[in-house]
Short mmCIF file of C-alpha atoms in Angstrom, two decimals:
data_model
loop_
_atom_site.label_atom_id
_atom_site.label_comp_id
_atom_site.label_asym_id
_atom_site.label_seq_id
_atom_site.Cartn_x
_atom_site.Cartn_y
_atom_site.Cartn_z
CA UNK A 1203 103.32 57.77 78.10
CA UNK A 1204 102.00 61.13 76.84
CA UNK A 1205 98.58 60.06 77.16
CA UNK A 1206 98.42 59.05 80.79
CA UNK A 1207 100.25 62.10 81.58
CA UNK A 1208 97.23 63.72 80.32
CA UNK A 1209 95.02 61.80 82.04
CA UNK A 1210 97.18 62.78 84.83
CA UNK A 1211 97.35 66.79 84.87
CA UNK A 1212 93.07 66.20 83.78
CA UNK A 1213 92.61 64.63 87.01
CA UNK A 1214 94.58 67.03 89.03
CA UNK A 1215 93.22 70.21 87.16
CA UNK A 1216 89.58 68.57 87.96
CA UNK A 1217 89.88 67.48 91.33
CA UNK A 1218 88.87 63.88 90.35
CA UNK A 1219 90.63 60.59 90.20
CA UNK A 1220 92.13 59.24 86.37
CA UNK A 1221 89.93 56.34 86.54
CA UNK A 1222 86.60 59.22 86.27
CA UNK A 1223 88.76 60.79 83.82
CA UNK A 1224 89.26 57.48 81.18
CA UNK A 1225 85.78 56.72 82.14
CA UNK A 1226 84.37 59.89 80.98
CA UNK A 1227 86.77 60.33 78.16
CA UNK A 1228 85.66 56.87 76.78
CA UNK A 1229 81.63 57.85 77.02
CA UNK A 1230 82.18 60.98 74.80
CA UNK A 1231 83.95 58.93 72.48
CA UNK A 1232 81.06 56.20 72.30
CA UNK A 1233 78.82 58.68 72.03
CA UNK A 1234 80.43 60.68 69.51
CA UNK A 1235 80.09 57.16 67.45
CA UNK A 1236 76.68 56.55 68.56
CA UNK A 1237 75.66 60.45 67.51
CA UNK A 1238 76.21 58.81 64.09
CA UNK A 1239 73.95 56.00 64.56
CA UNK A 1240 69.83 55.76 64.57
CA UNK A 1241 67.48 53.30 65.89
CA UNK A 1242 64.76 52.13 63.83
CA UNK A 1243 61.39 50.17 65.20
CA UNK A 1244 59.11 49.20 62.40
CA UNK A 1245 58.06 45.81 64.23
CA UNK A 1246 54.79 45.21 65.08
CA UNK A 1247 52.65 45.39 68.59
CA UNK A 1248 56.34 46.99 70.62
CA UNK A 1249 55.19 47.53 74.28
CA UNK A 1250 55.23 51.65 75.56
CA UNK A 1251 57.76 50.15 78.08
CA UNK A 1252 59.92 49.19 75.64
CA UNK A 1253 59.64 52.12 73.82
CA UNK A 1254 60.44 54.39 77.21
CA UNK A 1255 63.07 52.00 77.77
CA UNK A 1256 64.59 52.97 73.88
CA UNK A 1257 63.94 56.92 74.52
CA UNK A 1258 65.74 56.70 77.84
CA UNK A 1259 69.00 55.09 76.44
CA UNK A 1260 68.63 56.91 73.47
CA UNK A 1261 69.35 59.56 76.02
CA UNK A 1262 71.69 58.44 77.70
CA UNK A 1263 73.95 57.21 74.82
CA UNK A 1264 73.15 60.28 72.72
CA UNK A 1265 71.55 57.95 69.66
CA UNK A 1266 71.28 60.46 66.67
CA UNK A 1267 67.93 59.45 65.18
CA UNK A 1268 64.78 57.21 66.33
CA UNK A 1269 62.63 56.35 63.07
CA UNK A 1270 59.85 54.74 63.86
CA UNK A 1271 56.45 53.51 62.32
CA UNK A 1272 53.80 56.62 62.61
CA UNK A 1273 51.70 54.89 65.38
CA UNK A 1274 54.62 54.82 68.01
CA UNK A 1275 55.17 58.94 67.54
CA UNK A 1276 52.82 59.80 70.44
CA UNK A 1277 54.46 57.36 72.72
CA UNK A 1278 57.79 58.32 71.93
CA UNK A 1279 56.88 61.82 72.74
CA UNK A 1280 55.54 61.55 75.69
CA UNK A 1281 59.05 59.91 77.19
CA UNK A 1282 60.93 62.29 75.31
CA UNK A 1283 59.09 64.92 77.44
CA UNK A 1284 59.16 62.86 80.73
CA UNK A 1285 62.75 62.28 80.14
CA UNK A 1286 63.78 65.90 79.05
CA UNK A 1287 65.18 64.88 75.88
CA UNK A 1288 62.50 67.30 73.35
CA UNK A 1289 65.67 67.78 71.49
CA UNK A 1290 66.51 64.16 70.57
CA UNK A 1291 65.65 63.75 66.71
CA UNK A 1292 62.25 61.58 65.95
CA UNK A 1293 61.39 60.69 62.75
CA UNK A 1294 58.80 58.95 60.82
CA UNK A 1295 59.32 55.57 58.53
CA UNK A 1296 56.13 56.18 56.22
CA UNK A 1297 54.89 53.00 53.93
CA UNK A 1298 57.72 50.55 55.19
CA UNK A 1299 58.31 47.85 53.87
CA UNK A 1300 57.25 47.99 50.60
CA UNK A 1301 56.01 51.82 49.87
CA UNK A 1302 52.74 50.32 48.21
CA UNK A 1303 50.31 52.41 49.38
CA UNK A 1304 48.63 54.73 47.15
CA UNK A 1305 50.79 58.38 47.16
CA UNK A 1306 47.35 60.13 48.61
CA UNK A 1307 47.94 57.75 51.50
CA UNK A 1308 51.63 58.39 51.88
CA UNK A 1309 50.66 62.19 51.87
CA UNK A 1310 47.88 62.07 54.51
CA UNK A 1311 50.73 60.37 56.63
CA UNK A 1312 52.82 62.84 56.21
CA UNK A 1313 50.93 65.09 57.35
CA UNK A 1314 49.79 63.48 60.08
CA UNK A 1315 53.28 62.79 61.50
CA UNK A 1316 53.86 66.27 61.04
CA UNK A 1317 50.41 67.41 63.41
CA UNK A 1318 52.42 64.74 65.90
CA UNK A 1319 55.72 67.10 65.73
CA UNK A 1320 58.08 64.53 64.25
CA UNK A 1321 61.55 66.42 63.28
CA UNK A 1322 61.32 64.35 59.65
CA UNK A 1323 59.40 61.82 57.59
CA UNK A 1324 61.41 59.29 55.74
CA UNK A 1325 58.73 58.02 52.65
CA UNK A 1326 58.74 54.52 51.12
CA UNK A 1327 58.71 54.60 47.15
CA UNK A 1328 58.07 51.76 45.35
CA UNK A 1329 60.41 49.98 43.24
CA UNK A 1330 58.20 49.92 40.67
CA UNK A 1331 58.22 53.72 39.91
CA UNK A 1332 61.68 53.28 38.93
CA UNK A 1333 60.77 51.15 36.08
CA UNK A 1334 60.06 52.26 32.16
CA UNK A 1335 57.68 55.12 31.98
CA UNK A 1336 57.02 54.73 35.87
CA UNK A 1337 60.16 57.29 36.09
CA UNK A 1338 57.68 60.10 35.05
CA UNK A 1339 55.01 59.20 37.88
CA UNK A 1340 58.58 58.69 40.67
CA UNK A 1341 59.52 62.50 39.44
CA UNK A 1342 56.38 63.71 40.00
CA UNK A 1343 55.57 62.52 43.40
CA UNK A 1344 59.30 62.99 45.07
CA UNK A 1345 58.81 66.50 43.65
CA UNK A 1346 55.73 67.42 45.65
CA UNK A 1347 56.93 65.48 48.90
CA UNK A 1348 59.89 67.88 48.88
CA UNK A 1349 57.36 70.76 48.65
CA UNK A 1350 55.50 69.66 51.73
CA UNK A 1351 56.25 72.29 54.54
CA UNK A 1352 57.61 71.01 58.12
CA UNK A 1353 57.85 68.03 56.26
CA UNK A 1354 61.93 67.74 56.21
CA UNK A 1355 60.87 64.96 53.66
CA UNK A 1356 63.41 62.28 52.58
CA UNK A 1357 63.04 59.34 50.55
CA UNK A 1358 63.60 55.84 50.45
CA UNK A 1359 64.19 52.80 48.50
CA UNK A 1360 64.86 49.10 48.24
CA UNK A 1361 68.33 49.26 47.11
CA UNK A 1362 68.46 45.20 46.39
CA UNK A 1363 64.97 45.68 43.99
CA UNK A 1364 66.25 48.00 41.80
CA UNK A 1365 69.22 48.18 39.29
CA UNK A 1366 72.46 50.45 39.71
CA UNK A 1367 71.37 52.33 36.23
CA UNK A 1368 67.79 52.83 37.84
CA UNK A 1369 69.50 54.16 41.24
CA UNK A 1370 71.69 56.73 39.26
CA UNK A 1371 68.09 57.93 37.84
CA UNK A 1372 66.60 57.91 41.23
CA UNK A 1373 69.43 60.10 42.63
CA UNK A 1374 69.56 62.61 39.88
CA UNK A 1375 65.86 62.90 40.13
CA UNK A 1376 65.68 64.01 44.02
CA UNK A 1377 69.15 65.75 43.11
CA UNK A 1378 66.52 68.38 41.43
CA UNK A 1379 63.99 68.52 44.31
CA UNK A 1380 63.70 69.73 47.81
CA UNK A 1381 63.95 66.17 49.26
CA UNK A 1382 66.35 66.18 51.91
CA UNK A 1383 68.44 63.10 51.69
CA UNK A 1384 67.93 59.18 50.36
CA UNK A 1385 67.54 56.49 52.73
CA UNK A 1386 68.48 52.58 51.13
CA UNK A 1387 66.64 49.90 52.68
CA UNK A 1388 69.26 46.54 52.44
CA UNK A 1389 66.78 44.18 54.72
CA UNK A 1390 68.52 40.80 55.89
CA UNK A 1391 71.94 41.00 53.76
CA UNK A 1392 75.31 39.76 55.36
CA UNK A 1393 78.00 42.94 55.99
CA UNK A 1394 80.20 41.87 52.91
CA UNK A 1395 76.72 42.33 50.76
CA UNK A 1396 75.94 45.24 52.02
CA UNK A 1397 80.07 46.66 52.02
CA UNK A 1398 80.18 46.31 47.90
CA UNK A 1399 76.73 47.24 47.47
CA UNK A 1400 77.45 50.72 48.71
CA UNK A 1401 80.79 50.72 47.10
CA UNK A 1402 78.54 50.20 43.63
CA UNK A 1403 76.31 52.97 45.39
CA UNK A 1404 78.86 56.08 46.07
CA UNK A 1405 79.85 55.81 42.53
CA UNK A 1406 76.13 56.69 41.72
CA UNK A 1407 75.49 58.69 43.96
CA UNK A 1408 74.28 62.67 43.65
CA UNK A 1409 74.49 65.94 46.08
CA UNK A 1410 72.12 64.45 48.41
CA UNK A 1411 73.26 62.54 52.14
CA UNK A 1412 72.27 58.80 51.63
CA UNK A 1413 71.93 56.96 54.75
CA UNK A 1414 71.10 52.91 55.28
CA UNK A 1415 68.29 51.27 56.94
CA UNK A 1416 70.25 47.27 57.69
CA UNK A 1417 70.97 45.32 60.68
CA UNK A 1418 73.94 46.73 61.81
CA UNK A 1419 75.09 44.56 64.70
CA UNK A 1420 78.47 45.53 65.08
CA UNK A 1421 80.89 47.89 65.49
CA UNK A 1422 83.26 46.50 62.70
CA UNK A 1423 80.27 47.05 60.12
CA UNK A 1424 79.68 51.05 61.65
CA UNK A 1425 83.40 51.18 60.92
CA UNK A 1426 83.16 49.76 57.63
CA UNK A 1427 80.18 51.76 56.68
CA UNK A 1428 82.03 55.07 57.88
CA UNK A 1429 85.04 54.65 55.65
CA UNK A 1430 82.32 54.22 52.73
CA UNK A 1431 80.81 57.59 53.17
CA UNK A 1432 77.23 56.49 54.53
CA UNK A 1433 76.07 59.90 55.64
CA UNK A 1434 73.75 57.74 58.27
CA UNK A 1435 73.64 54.23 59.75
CA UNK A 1436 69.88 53.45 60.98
CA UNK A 1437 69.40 49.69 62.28
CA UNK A 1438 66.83 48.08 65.02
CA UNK A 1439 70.01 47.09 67.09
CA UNK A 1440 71.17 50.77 67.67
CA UNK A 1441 70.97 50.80 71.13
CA UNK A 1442 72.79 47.34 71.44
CA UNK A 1443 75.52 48.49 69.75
CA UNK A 1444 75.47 51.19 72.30
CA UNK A 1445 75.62 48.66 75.22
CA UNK A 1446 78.42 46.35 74.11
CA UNK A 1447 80.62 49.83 73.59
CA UNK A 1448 80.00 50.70 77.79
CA UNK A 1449 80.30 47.19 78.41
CA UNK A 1450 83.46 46.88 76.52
CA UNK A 1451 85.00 49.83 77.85
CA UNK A 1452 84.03 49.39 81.51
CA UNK A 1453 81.88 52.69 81.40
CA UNK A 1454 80.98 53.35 84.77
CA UNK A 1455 79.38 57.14 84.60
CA UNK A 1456 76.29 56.13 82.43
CA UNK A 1457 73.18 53.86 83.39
CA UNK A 1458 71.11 51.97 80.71
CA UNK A 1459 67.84 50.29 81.08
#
């Protein structure tokens, strides 16, 4: 039909054959999708050649975010630069899982990861702040995290520890600061958990981008998860995701590690 007539007059007008054409044609899509998508490492003791082995496909299937725990930034730089890829967003996951530390603490880390040239620092708060008078102590702090220069500071919060009422006062609270955006942590929760959760979510939502931090293993949930307005997907299985696209497709004119 029309379309392989395309791929047709592409071909000719390129000098290549149509199977390079659909080939390529089908990478920019998957990484259009995967431009969407970040990878997040918060486990404990990951190898530097796994962590190459993440910047390099991250690369390759032009992921749009790594956020990481603080002690991987200097790895994760270092392959950036070996791999030419200075440009590829990384960020720092500050006080995961919980967001217990002391705020002094989260501070010094932020301004630690900023010394290590991250491109953003997503901070942990506590549920707990979000509680009673605790509001006063959550306004406060969010308030001078969005002050922080360089910082590009977001925040984020345990979506399945806190009420909806206490999320609409969490949103209209960094609505009012310089906070960038609001990151909800879901942890193990099945996709049809996590589909009504947000649904409860976007009609509490403020000005700011909220993004998810889940385990995202498919491409039916990224779909899912589009149509609901999350601003960003960020999941450990990023790069996975990633793979079973090129696999699926038959890419041919991209190599992953």
């Amino acid at each position: 039909g029309d379309c392989g007539d395309a791929f047709v007059e592409l071909a000719d007008l390129l000098n290549v054959t149509i199977e390079q054409v659909k080939d390529e044609c089908c990478l920019f899509q998957i990484r259009k999708l995967m431009s969407k998508i970040g990878k997040v490492i918060v486990r404990y003791d990951v190898p530097d050649s796994e962590l190459e082995r993440v910047m390099y496909n991250a690369g390759e299937l032009k992921i749009g975010e790594i956020l990481v725990s603080p002690a991987y930034i200097p790895s994760l730089t270092r392959h950036a630069k070996k791999y030419g890829l200075t440009d590829k967003k990384i960020c720092a996951l500050i006080d995961f899982p919980f967001g217990e530390s002391l705020f002094k603490s989260k501070l010094t880390s932020v301004r630690e990861a900023i010394k290590a040239g991250v491109d953003g620092t997503v901070v942990m708060m506590p549920a707990m702040l979000l509680h009673g008078n605790n509001v006063k102590v959550f306004k406060k702090e969010v308030k001078k995290l969005g002050r922080i220069k360089r910082a590009h500071a977001g925040v984020a919060l345990s979506v399945m520890d806190v009420t909806d009422e206490e999320l609409k006062t969490a949103f209209k609270i960094i609505d009012k600061t310089a906070v960038e955006n609001v990151t909800l942590v879901f942890g193990s929760v099945s996709e049809e958990e996590l589909r009504v959760k947000m649904n409860a979510v976007n009609a509490l939502r403020g000005k700011k981008p909220v993004r998810i931090i889940a385990n995202v293993e498919t491409v039916d949930a990224v779909q899912k998860l589009t149509a609901l307005s999350v601003d960003g997907i960020l999941t450990p299985f990023a790069d996975e995701l990633g793979k079973k696209l090129v696999e699926k497709f038959k890419v041919k004119s991209v190599t992953l590690k």
